[in-house]
Amino acid sequence: LNNEPIVLKKGASTVLLSTDVGVDPLQWNTLSMYLKGSRIEVSVNDASIAVITNNAHSEGKAGVRSTYCECRFDDLSIMP
């Protein structure tokens, strides 16, 4: 997450959020996404960084992905 954007996508073409977050890449960081209906809230280390409302994305799959960086994910939870 060191100056790398967080990007939320639906499919391969619709970017819902792209933002830089200033965190220490050598420390564990917490990424949280709260999704309910058309509302998506994204937090890093318990600080909200974005709230998105988009009726076109009120349902679907959730997951975490990284590209072109060395990233580690631990304790991934997806709950209804």
Tab-separated table of C-alpha atoms in Angstrom:
chain	number	residue	atom	x	y	z
A	1	LEU	CA	0.000	0.000	0.000
A	2	ASN	CA	2.986	2.324	-0.107
A	3	ASN	CA	1.741	4.985	-2.530
A	4	GLU	CA	0.035	2.306	-4.572
A	5	PRO	CA	-3.588	2.984	-5.472
A	6	ILE	CA	-6.490	1.091	-3.997
A	7	VAL	CA	-8.765	0.320	-6.929
A	8	LEU	CA	-12.292	-1.039	-6.738
A	9	LYS	CA	-13.506	-2.525	-9.999
A	10	LYS	CA	-16.547	-4.239	-11.413
A	11	GLY	CA	-15.424	-6.470	-14.212
A	12	ALA	CA	-12.444	-5.257	-16.190
A	13	SER	CA	-13.503	-1.714	-17.030
A	14	THR	CA	-15.349	0.240	-14.325
A	15	VAL	CA	-13.072	1.811	-11.705
A	16	LEU	CA	-15.093	2.820	-8.650
A	17	LEU	CA	-12.168	4.160	-6.594
A	18	SER	CA	-8.487	4.791	-7.175
A	19	THR	CA	-6.624	6.528	-4.369
A	20	ASP	CA	-3.192	6.601	-2.772
A	21	VAL	CA	-2.844	5.764	0.905
A	22	GLY	CA	0.231	6.669	2.934
A	23	VAL	CA	1.019	3.642	5.060
A	24	ASP	CA	4.238	1.907	6.037
A	25	PRO	CA	4.651	-1.057	3.661
A	26	LEU	CA	6.872	-2.846	6.189
A	27	GLN	CA	4.068	-2.969	8.776
A	28	TRP	CA	0.831	-4.965	8.741
A	29	ASN	CA	-2.076	-2.732	7.703
A	30	THR	CA	-5.795	-3.359	7.901
A	31	LEU	CA	-7.974	-2.912	4.822
A	32	SER	CA	-11.730	-3.014	5.432
A	33	MET	CA	-14.606	-2.779	2.994
A	34	TYR	CA	-18.181	-2.512	4.224
A	35	LEU	CA	-20.694	-3.254	1.475
A	36	LYS	CA	-24.433	-2.897	1.880
A	37	GLY	CA	-26.756	-2.438	-1.059
A	38	SER	CA	-25.386	0.370	-3.195
A	39	ARG	CA	-23.049	1.686	-0.454
A	40	ILE	CA	-19.350	0.775	-0.257
A	41	GLU	CA	-17.140	2.170	2.509
A	42	VAL	CA	-13.381	1.613	2.391
A	43	SER	CA	-11.145	1.997	5.466
A	44	VAL	CA	-7.412	1.607	6.017
A	45	ASN	CA	-6.232	1.085	9.595
A	46	ASP	CA	-9.720	1.988	10.882
A	47	ALA	CA	-9.744	5.352	9.067
A	48	SER	CA	-12.435	5.762	6.419
A	49	ILE	CA	-10.867	6.819	3.134
A	50	ALA	CA	-13.923	6.670	0.853
A	51	VAL	CA	-17.662	6.108	0.708
A	52	ILE	CA	-19.094	5.220	-2.676
A	53	THR	CA	-22.769	4.976	-3.592
A	54	ASN	CA	-23.477	3.260	-6.888
A	55	ASN	CA	-26.750	1.503	-7.680
A	56	ALA	CA	-25.137	-0.424	-10.545
A	57	HIS	CA	-22.969	-2.320	-8.037
A	58	SER	CA	-25.430	-3.389	-5.343
A	59	GLU	CA	-24.591	-7.096	-5.596
A	60	GLY	CA	-21.803	-9.380	-6.751
A	61	LYS	CA	-18.600	-11.063	-5.621
A	62	ALA	CA	-15.987	-9.720	-3.203
A	63	GLY	CA	-12.269	-10.406	-3.091
A	64	VAL	CA	-8.777	-8.974	-2.713
A	65	ARG	CA	-6.194	-8.851	-5.477
A	66	SER	CA	-2.784	-7.324	-6.000
A	67	THR	CA	-0.846	-6.780	-9.194
A	68	TYR	CA	2.766	-5.849	-9.819
A	69	CYS	CA	3.712	-5.757	-6.135
A	70	GLU	CA	4.718	-8.073	-3.319
A	71	CYS	CA	1.683	-8.191	-1.042
A	72	ARG	CA	0.649	-10.486	1.769
A	73	PHE	CA	-2.893	-11.001	2.982
A	74	ASP	CA	-3.803	-12.609	6.285
A	75	ASP	CA	-7.082	-13.331	8.063
A	76	LEU	CA	-9.365	-12.500	5.137
A	77	SER	CA	-13.016	-12.554	6.196
A	78	ILE	CA	-16.098	-12.027	4.056
A	79	MET	CA	-19.331	-11.937	6.033
A	80	PRO	CA	-22.942	-11.258	5.027
